[in-house]
Amino acid sequence: MWLLARGAFCSRSVLVRPGMLRSLHAHARASVAVAWGAFVDRYANCSAKQRSGIELHARARPTRLALDRLFGCPPDACIRVRAVGAGMRHALVAGEVLGGASARTVLAGFGLNSSWQLGKPSVDDSIDRIGEPVVCAVDGTVTQIACGREHSAMVVRRHDGIRRVLVCGNNAYGQLGLAAERSGGDHGLPRHGINELTALSDVLGGGEEPVKVQCGLDHTVVLTSRGRVFAMGWGDDGQLGTGLQTSSKCPVLVAGLEGTPIADISSTTDFTLALAVDGRLFYWGNAEYGQCMVGRKIDRVLARMNVSFGGGRIKAVAAGGCHSLLLTEAGQVYACGYGALGLGPDKLAALEPTLIGGLDGVEAILASTDRCLAIDNERRVYSWGLGNSAGRLGNGSAAANVFSPEALSIDPALVSPSMTALGNDIAIMVS
C-alpha cells in the first residue's frame, strides 16, 4: 500500500510506502544550536574549564548545545528547531522531534521557572535543580517565541492553518491577557502553564491573525496580519500605547496607528518600537534615557510618537533597556539612549540615532536590557554591552563591559539571523 505524504520537509506531495516514513525522518537534517550565558553549561555537548568569575552553570563563550539533552530525547533523535526565545533568565526552544511515522512538536525550556514561564511547573524547584529542562507538548507548529521577565508568549500555527497566541508564566499585571485570574501552586502567585490567548479573538477582525508577539518586562505586544498592534499588561510607563497610565488584563488596541499598517515591532523592557509598512517609525513607553530618539529625554510616552530619521530607509528595529537600535537597508546600525551603545567608552549617551562604526553589511540586529548583537552578511556575529557573571557577552569574560562591537568566535555555518534569540543573560542561535 502507498500513502500520500506531505510533511515539514516535503515541498510537495509524494507517494511513499508506510515503512519509508521512518527513512524520510532519519535523513531529515537535524538542527544545530549554539548558546552562551546563564544555565547553558548543563546542555553543552563538550566540557570546558570555567573561567574565574563565571557562574558555575553558565558558559561565557558560544557553545554547541546537545539538543537531545534539552528535549529529553535519545541521542540519535532528529530534532528540527522552529523557533527560539530568551528572556530575563529563561529560554524556550520549540521544535519537531521526528521519529517513526510521525513528528511531534515539543517546547523545551531551561532557566528560571518560578512563575512557570517555561510552560508548566518544574518537577523540583530546589536551588540545585534550577536550570533543568521543562518539556511541554504543543498542538501545532510554533513559528515565533518571545520571553519577558517572568512570562512567555508564542505564535502557533494550528493543524488547520489558523494562527493563535499561547502564553504562560506570571500574570500579575495582566501580561498574559488572561482576565480570569487564579493562583498556581502554593506560592500564591498569579502564574499559569500554557494557555491560549482566547481574548485576542474578541478584538481581531474576520480573517485577521497574530503574526508576531513581543514580551516586555511585564507586558506583551501582538502584531496582526492586518498590521494592527495590541498590547496588554503593565502600563504605568505607557507600555500599552493607549494614551493612559493604566494596565490591562486583556488585549487593547494601540492608539494612533489607524490607517498605518505596521510591519514589525520590538519590545524587551518598558517601551516598544514599531516600524510601519511605509517606513515610518513609532515609539511609545518609557523614554527617560532618551532612547526615544527625538533629541531629548521624556519620562514616559503614553501614546505613539512619530520618530524622524534621516539616515536612510529603516530595515529593522531593536528595543533594548535604556537604548534603541536601528538597521538601515544599507546595512548600517544606529544607536540611541544610554549605556554601552557600541559608540566607544567615551560616548555613553546619545539623544539621537548615532552611527556605530565598524559595522557594515549588517543583516540583523538584536537588543536586550543591557546588550546588543549584530549579524552581518557574512554571518559574523558582533556583541557589545554590559558584561556580568553569566558571561552574557559571549567573549569569555565575566564582568568586563564592551563599548564597541566585538566579533565572537562562531562558525558562520552555525549562524542564522532569523533564528537567533537574545535575552538578558542567555543567547541562542540555531541553524
PDB file of N, CA, C and O in Angstrom, residues 322-384:
ATOM      1  N   CYS A 322      17.762  50.621  28.051  1.00  0.00           N
ATOM      2  CA  CYS A 322      17.915  52.079  28.043  1.00  0.00           C
ATOM      3  C   CYS A 322      18.328  52.563  26.665  1.00  0.00           C
ATOM      4  O   CYS A 322      18.791  53.704  26.514  1.00  0.00           O
ATOM      5  N   HIS A 323      18.197  51.738  25.662  1.00  0.00           N
ATOM      6  CA  HIS A 323      18.715  52.082  24.337  1.00  0.00           C
ATOM      7  C   HIS A 323      17.855  51.488  23.230  1.00  0.00           C
ATOM      8  O   HIS A 323      17.097  50.545  23.443  1.00  0.00           O
ATOM      9  N   SER A 324      17.997  52.064  22.040  1.00  0.00           N
ATOM     10  CA  SER A 324      17.321  51.574  20.835  1.00  0.00           C
ATOM     11  C   SER A 324      18.342  51.399  19.734  1.00  0.00           C
ATOM     12  O   SER A 324      19.351  52.120  19.674  1.00  0.00           O
ATOM     13  N   LEU A 325      18.088  50.442  18.845  1.00  0.00           N
ATOM     14  CA  LEU A 325      18.931  50.222  17.671  1.00  0.00           C
ATOM     15  C   LEU A 325      18.081  50.324  16.411  1.00  0.00           C
ATOM     16  O   LEU A 325      16.930  49.880  16.391  1.00  0.00           O
ATOM     17  N   LEU A 326      18.681  50.885  15.355  1.00  0.00           N
ATOM     18  CA  LEU A 326      18.055  50.938  14.038  1.00  0.00           C
ATOM     19  C   LEU A 326      19.005  50.336  13.024  1.00  0.00           C
ATOM     20  O   LEU A 326      20.215  50.585  13.070  1.00  0.00           O
ATOM     21  N   LEU A 327      18.480  49.547  12.096  1.00  0.00           N
ATOM     22  CA  LEU A 327      19.263  48.988  10.990  1.00  0.00           C
ATOM     23  C   LEU A 327      18.702  49.537   9.694  1.00  0.00           C
ATOM     24  O   LEU A 327      17.499  49.458   9.445  1.00  0.00           O
ATOM     25  N   THR A 328      19.568  50.111   8.863  1.00  0.00           N
ATOM     26  CA  THR A 328      19.110  50.657   7.590  1.00  0.00           C
ATOM     27  C   THR A 328      19.248  49.618   6.483  1.00  0.00           C
ATOM     28  O   THR A 328      19.954  48.617   6.633  1.00  0.00           O
ATOM     29  N   GLU A 329      18.585  49.890   5.381  1.00  0.00           N
ATOM     30  CA  GLU A 329      18.679  48.978   4.243  1.00  0.00           C
ATOM     31  C   GLU A 329      20.084  48.951   3.658  1.00  0.00           C
ATOM     32  O   GLU A 329      20.440  48.021   2.938  1.00  0.00           O
ATOM     33  N   ALA A 330      20.890  49.950   3.985  1.00  0.00           N
ATOM     34  CA  ALA A 330      22.286  49.980   3.538  1.00  0.00           C
ATOM     35  C   ALA A 330      23.185  49.136   4.431  1.00  0.00           C
ATOM     36  O   ALA A 330      24.393  49.035   4.183  1.00  0.00           O
ATOM     37  N   GLY A 331      22.612  48.522   5.480  1.00  0.00           N
ATOM     38  CA  GLY A 331      23.393  47.651   6.352  1.00  0.00           C
ATOM     39  C   GLY A 331      24.129  48.372   7.460  1.00  0.00           C
ATOM     40  O   GLY A 331      25.038  47.812   8.074  1.00  0.00           O
ATOM     41  N   GLN A 332      23.741  49.613   7.761  1.00  0.00           N
ATOM     42  CA  GLN A 332      24.376  50.372   8.840  1.00  0.00           C
ATOM     43  C   GLN A 332      23.500  50.337  10.085  1.00  0.00           C
ATOM     44  O   GLN A 332      22.273  50.248  10.003  1.00  0.00           O
ATOM     45  N   VAL A 333      24.149  50.431  11.260  1.00  0.00           N
ATOM     46  CA  VAL A 333      23.450  50.342  12.539  1.00  0.00           C
ATOM     47  C   VAL A 333      23.606  51.649  13.302  1.00  0.00           C
ATOM     48  O   VAL A 333      24.710  52.188  13.418  1.00  0.00           O
ATOM     49  N   TYR A 334      22.491  52.136  13.840  1.00  0.00           N
ATOM     50  CA  TYR A 334      22.472  53.356  14.639  1.00  0.00           C
ATOM     51  C   TYR A 334      21.982  53.022  16.050  1.00  0.00           C
ATOM     52  O   TYR A 334      21.099  52.174  16.226  1.00  0.00           O
ATOM     53  N   ALA A 335      22.554  53.708  17.046  1.00  0.00           N
ATOM     54  CA  ALA A 335      22.178  53.504  18.439  1.00  0.00           C
ATOM     55  C   ALA A 335      21.758  54.822  19.067  1.00  0.00           C
ATOM     56  O   ALA A 335      22.206  55.895  18.670  1.00  0.00           O
ATOM     57  N   CYS A 336      20.897  54.711  20.084  1.00  0.00           N
ATOM     58  CA  CYS A 336      20.436  55.889  20.793  1.00  0.00           C
ATOM     59  C   CYS A 336      20.052  55.489  22.209  1.00  0.00           C
ATOM     60  O   CYS A 336      19.556  54.383  22.427  1.00  0.00           O
ATOM     61  N   GLY A 337      20.291  56.386  23.175  1.00  0.00           N
ATOM     62  CA  GLY A 337      19.932  56.096  24.553  1.00  0.00           C
ATOM     63  C   GLY A 337      21.112  56.228  25.475  1.00  0.00           C
ATOM     64  O   GLY A 337      21.930  57.152  25.336  1.00  0.00           O
ATOM     65  N   TYR A 338      21.234  55.277  26.396  1.00  0.00           N
ATOM     66  CA  TYR A 338      22.293  55.350  27.406  1.00  0.00           C
ATOM     67  C   TYR A 338      22.868  53.962  27.660  1.00  0.00           C
ATOM     68  O   TYR A 338      22.151  52.959  27.645  1.00  0.00           O
ATOM     69  N   GLY A 339      24.191  53.908  27.925  1.00  0.00           N
ATOM     70  CA  GLY A 339      24.861  52.660  28.260  1.00  0.00           C
ATOM     71  C   GLY A 339      26.004  52.365  27.320  1.00  0.00           C
ATOM     72  O   GLY A 339      26.568  53.265  26.684  1.00  0.00           O
ATOM     73  N   ALA A 340      26.379  51.098  27.243  1.00  0.00           N
ATOM     74  CA  ALA A 340      27.410  50.665  26.302  1.00  0.00           C
ATOM     75  C   ALA A 340      26.755  50.515  24.938  1.00  0.00           C
ATOM     76  O   ALA A 340      26.341  49.425  24.538  1.00  0.00           O
ATOM     77  N   LEU A 341      26.657  51.612  24.220  1.00  0.00           N
ATOM     78  CA  LEU A 341      25.862  51.685  22.995  1.00  0.00           C
ATOM     79  C   LEU A 341      26.572  51.155  21.761  1.00  0.00           C
ATOM     80  O   LEU A 341      25.969  51.057  20.693  1.00  0.00           O
ATOM     81  N   GLY A 342      27.862  50.848  21.900  1.00  0.00           N
ATOM     82  CA  GLY A 342      28.644  50.466  20.727  1.00  0.00           C
ATOM     83  C   GLY A 342      29.361  51.643  20.110  1.00  0.00           C
ATOM     84  O   GLY A 342      29.977  51.525  19.053  1.00  0.00           O
ATOM     85  N   LEU A 343      29.303  52.806  20.782  1.00  0.00           N
ATOM     86  CA  LEU A 343      29.896  54.045  20.266  1.00  0.00           C
ATOM     87  C   LEU A 343      31.247  54.343  20.905  1.00  0.00           C
ATOM     88  O   LEU A 343      31.791  55.433  20.732  1.00  0.00           O
ATOM     89  N   GLY A 344      31.798  53.395  21.658  1.00  0.00           N
ATOM     90  CA  GLY A 344      33.081  53.583  22.314  1.00  0.00           C
ATOM     91  C   GLY A 344      32.917  53.966  23.776  1.00  0.00           C
ATOM     92  O   GLY A 344      31.836  54.383  24.210  1.00  0.00           O
ATOM     93  N   PRO A 345      33.991  53.837  24.559  1.00  0.00           N
ATOM     94  CA  PRO A 345      33.913  54.094  26.007  1.00  0.00           C
ATOM     95  C   PRO A 345      33.705  55.557  26.365  1.00  0.00           C
ATOM     96  O   PRO A 345      33.347  55.869  27.509  1.00  0.00           O
ATOM     97  N   ASP A 346      33.937  56.449  25.434  1.00  0.00           N
ATOM     98  CA  ASP A 346      33.804  57.880  25.734  1.00  0.00           C
ATOM     99  C   ASP A 346      32.438  58.445  25.361  1.00  0.00           C
ATOM    100  O   ASP A 346      32.189  59.639  25.568  1.00  0.00           O
ATOM    101  N   LYS A 347      31.561  57.614  24.808  1.00  0.00           N
ATOM    102  CA  LYS A 347      30.228  58.093  24.441  1.00  0.00           C
ATOM    103  C   LYS A 347      29.189  57.106  24.955  1.00  0.00           C
ATOM    104  O   LYS A 347      28.859  56.120  24.292  1.00  0.00           O
ATOM    105  N   LEU A 348      28.697  57.390  26.153  1.00  0.00           N
ATOM    106  CA  LEU A 348      27.752  56.504  26.805  1.00  0.00           C
ATOM    107  C   LEU A 348      26.315  56.982  26.666  1.00  0.00           C
ATOM    108  O   LEU A 348      25.400  56.320  27.163  1.00  0.00           O
ATOM    109  N   ALA A 349      26.125  58.130  26.028  1.00  0.00           N
ATOM    110  CA  ALA A 349      24.766  58.646  25.877  1.00  0.00           C
ATOM    111  C   ALA A 349      24.617  59.300  24.515  1.00  0.00           C
ATOM    112  O   ALA A 349      25.536  59.940  24.004  1.00  0.00           O
ATOM    113  N   ALA A 350      23.452  59.114  23.921  1.00  0.00           N
ATOM    114  CA  ALA A 350      23.125  59.744  22.643  1.00  0.00           C
ATOM    115  C   ALA A 350      21.621  59.974  22.607  1.00  0.00           C
ATOM    116  O   ALA A 350      20.845  59.042  22.828  1.00  0.00           O
ATOM    117  N   LEU A 351      21.210  61.200  22.351  1.00  0.00           N
ATOM    118  CA  LEU A 351      19.785  61.527  22.328  1.00  0.00           C
ATOM    119  C   LEU A 351      19.186  61.420  20.932  1.00  0.00           C
ATOM    120  O   LEU A 351      17.971  61.535  20.781  1.00  0.00           O
ATOM    121  N   GLU A 352      20.022  61.198  19.944  1.00  0.00           N
ATOM    122  CA  GLU A 352      19.566  60.986  18.576  1.00  0.00           C
ATOM    123  C   GLU A 352      20.291  59.781  17.997  1.00  0.00           C
ATOM    124  O   GLU A 352      21.395  59.442  18.451  1.00  0.00           O
ATOM    125  N   PRO A 353      19.708  59.096  17.021  1.00  0.00           N
ATOM    126  CA  PRO A 353      20.379  57.927  16.429  1.00  0.00           C
ATOM    127  C   PRO A 353      21.772  58.282  15.931  1.00  0.00           C
ATOM    128  O   PRO A 353      21.951  59.234  15.170  1.00  0.00           O
ATOM    129  N   THR A 354      22.760  57.507  16.397  1.00  0.00           N
ATOM    130  CA  THR A 354      24.161  57.769  16.084  1.00  0.00           C
ATOM    131  C   THR A 354      24.779  56.535  15.446  1.00  0.00           C
ATOM    132  O   THR A 354      24.618  55.419  15.957  1.00  0.00           O
ATOM    133  N   LEU A 355      25.471  56.737  14.337  1.00  0.00           N
ATOM    134  CA  LEU A 355      26.057  55.616  13.589  1.00  0.00           C
ATOM    135  C   LEU A 355      27.126  54.901  14.407  1.00  0.00           C
ATOM    136  O   LEU A 355      28.021  55.532  14.969  1.00  0.00           O
ATOM    137  N   ILE A 356      27.015  53.566  14.462  1.00  0.00           N
ATOM    138  CA  ILE A 356      28.019  52.733  15.119  1.00  0.00           C
ATOM    139  C   ILE A 356      29.107  52.382  14.105  1.00  0.00           C
ATOM    140  O   ILE A 356      28.814  51.792  13.058  1.00  0.00           O
ATOM    141  N   GLY A 357      30.321  52.751  14.396  1.00  0.00           N
ATOM    142  CA  GLY A 357      31.428  52.451  13.491  1.00  0.00           C
ATOM    143  C   GLY A 357      31.842  50.997  13.539  1.00  0.00           C
ATOM    144  O   GLY A 357      31.596  50.296  14.526  1.00  0.00           O
ATOM    145  N   GLY A 358      32.459  50.530  12.475  1.00  0.00           N
ATOM    146  CA  GLY A 358      32.974  49.170  12.435  1.00  0.00           C
ATOM    147  C   GLY A 358      31.972  48.113  12.056  1.00  0.00           C
ATOM    148  O   GLY A 358      32.299  46.919  12.042  1.00  0.00           O
ATOM    149  N   LEU A 359      30.759  48.515  11.739  1.00  0.00           N
ATOM    150  CA  LEU A 359      29.738  47.567  11.317  1.00  0.00           C
ATOM    151  C   LEU A 359      29.284  47.911   9.908  1.00  0.00           C
ATOM    152  O   LEU A 359      28.790  49.019   9.664  1.00  0.00           O
ATOM    153  N   ASP A 360      29.424  46.966   8.973  1.00  0.00           N
ATOM    154  CA  ASP A 360      28.980  47.160   7.595  1.00  0.00           C
ATOM    155  C   ASP A 360      28.289  45.895   7.107  1.00  0.00           C
ATOM    156  O   ASP A 360      28.610  44.787   7.536  1.00  0.00           O
ATOM    157  N   GLY A 361      27.355  46.069   6.205  1.00  0.00           N
ATOM    158  CA  GLY A 361      26.671  44.913   5.641  1.00  0.00           C
ATOM    159  C   GLY A 361      25.897  44.122   6.665  1.00  0.00           C
ATOM    160  O   GLY A 361      25.738  42.899   6.535  1.00  0.00           O
ATOM    161  N   VAL A 362      25.359  44.794   7.676  1.00  0.00           N
ATOM    162  CA  VAL A 362      24.618  44.095   8.728  1.00  0.00           C
ATOM    163  C   VAL A 362      23.238  43.676   8.216  1.00  0.00           C
ATOM    164  O   VAL A 362      22.558  44.432   7.526  1.00  0.00           O
ATOM    165  N   GLU A 363      22.850  42.455   8.546  1.00  0.00           N
ATOM    166  CA  GLU A 363      21.556  41.915   8.127  1.00  0.00           C
ATOM    167  C   GLU A 363      20.541  41.840   9.257  1.00  0.00           C
ATOM    168  O   GLU A 363      19.336  41.843   8.998  1.00  0.00           O
ATOM    169  N   ALA A 364      21.011  41.761  10.502  1.00  0.00           N
ATOM    170  CA  ALA A 364      20.084  41.607  11.622  1.00  0.00           C
ATOM    171  C   ALA A 364      20.651  42.262  12.865  1.00  0.00           C
ATOM    172  O   ALA A 364      21.872  42.271  13.081  1.00  0.00           O
ATOM    173  N   ILE A 365      19.764  42.830  13.689  1.00  0.00           N
ATOM    174  CA  ILE A 365      20.150  43.417  14.962  1.00  0.00           C
ATOM    175  C   ILE A 365      19.245  42.877  16.054  1.00  0.00           C
ATOM    176  O   ILE A 365      18.069  42.587  15.822  1.00  0.00           O
ATOM    177  N   LEU A 366      19.790  42.737  17.257  1.00  0.00           N
ATOM    178  CA  LEU A 366      19.018  42.311  18.416  1.00  0.00           C
ATOM    179  C   LEU A 366      19.471  43.125  19.620  1.00  0.00           C
ATOM    180  O   LEU A 366      20.649  43.488  19.727  1.00  0.00           O
ATOM    181  N   ALA A 367      18.546  43.402  20.528  1.00  0.00           N
ATOM    182  CA  ALA A 367      18.878  44.139  21.738  1.00  0.00           C
ATOM    183  C   ALA A 367      18.148  43.523  22.918  1.00  0.00           C
ATOM    184  O   ALA A 367      17.038  43.000  22.781  1.00  0.00           O
ATOM    185  N   SER A 368      18.768  43.599  24.080  1.00  0.00           N
ATOM    186  CA  SER A 368      18.136  43.190  25.318  1.00  0.00           C
ATOM    187  C   SER A 368      18.402  44.282  26.345  1.00  0.00           C
ATOM    188  O   SER A 368      18.819  45.379  25.989  1.00  0.00           O
ATOM    189  N   THR A 369      18.192  43.977  27.610  1.00  0.00           N
ATOM    190  CA  THR A 369      18.259  45.004  28.639  1.00  0.00           C
ATOM    191  C   THR A 369      19.557  45.803  28.593  1.00  0.00           C
ATOM    192  O   THR A 369      19.537  47.031  28.570  1.00  0.00           O
ATOM    193  N   ASP A 370      20.695  45.130  28.559  1.00  0.00           N
ATOM    194  CA  ASP A 370      21.981  45.829  28.642  1.00  0.00           C
ATOM    195  C   ASP A 370      22.973  45.407  27.569  1.00  0.00           C
ATOM    196  O   ASP A 370      24.180  45.621  27.729  1.00  0.00           O
ATOM    197  N   ARG A 371      22.515  44.811  26.485  1.00  0.00           N
ATOM    198  CA  ARG A 371      23.478  44.351  25.482  1.00  0.00           C
ATOM    199  C   ARG A 371      22.842  44.262  24.115  1.00  0.00           C
ATOM    200  O   ARG A 371      21.623  44.345  23.954  1.00  0.00           O
ATOM    201  N   CYS A 372      23.700  44.059  23.091  1.00  0.00           N
ATOM    202  CA  CYS A 372      23.241  44.043  21.698  1.00  0.00           C
ATOM    203  C   CYS A 372      24.010  43.000  20.905  1.00  0.00           C
ATOM    204  O   CYS A 372      25.130  42.615  21.257  1.00  0.00           O
ATOM    205  N   LEU A 373      23.404  42.567  19.802  1.00  0.00           N
ATOM    206  CA  LEU A 373      24.057  41.714  18.805  1.00  0.00           C
ATOM    207  C   LEU A 373      23.786  42.280  17.424  1.00  0.00           C
ATOM    208  O   LEU A 373      22.722  42.856  17.165  1.00  0.00           O
ATOM    209  N   ALA A 374      24.748  42.090  16.527  1.00  0.00           N
ATOM    210  CA  ALA A 374      24.562  42.402  15.115  1.00  0.00           C
ATOM    211  C   ALA A 374      25.146  41.259  14.301  1.00  0.00           C
ATOM    212  O   ALA A 374      26.193  40.704  14.645  1.00  0.00           O
ATOM    213  N   ILE A 375      24.455  40.873  13.234  1.00  0.00           N
ATOM    214  CA  ILE A 375      24.908  39.793  12.351  1.00  0.00           C
ATOM    215  C   ILE A 375      25.033  40.356  10.947  1.00  0.00           C
ATOM    216  O   ILE A 375      24.073  40.932  10.417  1.00  0.00           O
ATOM    217  N   ASP A 376      26.215  40.206  10.340  1.00  0.00           N
ATOM    218  CA  ASP A 376      26.412  40.790   9.016  1.00  0.00           C
ATOM    219  C   ASP A 376      26.157  39.775   7.906  1.00  0.00           C
ATOM    220  O   ASP A 376      25.783  38.623   8.164  1.00  0.00           O
ATOM    221  N   ASN A 377      26.352  40.201   6.656  1.00  0.00           N
ATOM    222  CA  ASN A 377      26.018  39.357   5.509  1.00  0.00           C
ATOM    223  C   ASN A 377      27.004  38.222   5.287  1.00  0.00           C
ATOM    224  O   ASN A 377      26.803  37.394   4.403  1.00  0.00           O
ATOM    225  N   GLU A 378      28.074  38.152   6.069  1.00  0.00           N
ATOM    226  CA  GLU A 378      28.983  37.017   6.038  1.00  0.00           C
ATOM    227  C   GLU A 378      28.813  36.135   7.268  1.00  0.00           C
ATOM    228  O   GLU A 378      29.641  35.284   7.546  1.00  0.00           O
ATOM    229  N   ARG A 379      27.702  36.371   7.982  1.00  0.00           N
ATOM    230  CA  ARG A 379      27.322  35.598   9.169  1.00  0.00           C
ATOM    231  C   ARG A 379      28.316  35.772  10.317  1.00  0.00           C
ATOM    232  O   ARG A 379      28.439  34.897  11.182  1.00  0.00           O
ATOM    233  N   ARG A 380      28.987  36.911  10.351  1.00  0.00           N
ATOM    234  CA  ARG A 380      29.803  37.243  11.516  1.00  0.00           C
ATOM    235  C   ARG A 380      28.893  37.852  12.571  1.00  0.00           C
ATOM    236  O   ARG A 380      28.002  38.643  12.254  1.00  0.00           O
ATOM    237  N   VAL A 381      29.139  37.475  13.828  1.00  0.00           N
ATOM    238  CA  VAL A 381      28.303  37.930  14.938  1.00  0.00           C
ATOM    239  C   VAL A 381      29.109  38.903  15.798  1.00  0.00           C
ATOM    240  O   VAL A 381      30.219  38.588  16.237  1.00  0.00           O
ATOM    241  N   TYR A 382      28.541  40.080  16.044  1.00  0.00           N
ATOM    242  CA  TYR A 382      29.188  41.102  16.854  1.00  0.00           C
ATOM    243  C   TYR A 382      28.379  41.331  18.121  1.00  0.00           C
ATOM    244  O   TYR A 382      27.146  41.373  18.093  1.00  0.00           O
ATOM    245  N   SER A 383      29.085  41.488  19.248  1.00  0.00           N
ATOM    246  CA  SER A 383      28.440  41.638  20.544  1.00  0.00           C
ATOM    247  C   SER A 383      29.017  42.851  21.262  1.00  0.00           C
ATOM    248  O   SER A 383      30.200  43.147  21.157  1.00  0.00           O
ATOM    249  N   TRP A 384      28.160  43.552  21.993  1.00  0.00           N
ATOM    250  CA  TRP A 384      28.622  44.642  22.854  1.00  0.00           C
ATOM    251  C   TRP A 384      27.583  44.907  23.937  1.00  0.00           C
ATOM    252  O   TRP A 384      26.433  44.524  23.827  1.00  0.00           O
TER     253      TRP A 384
END
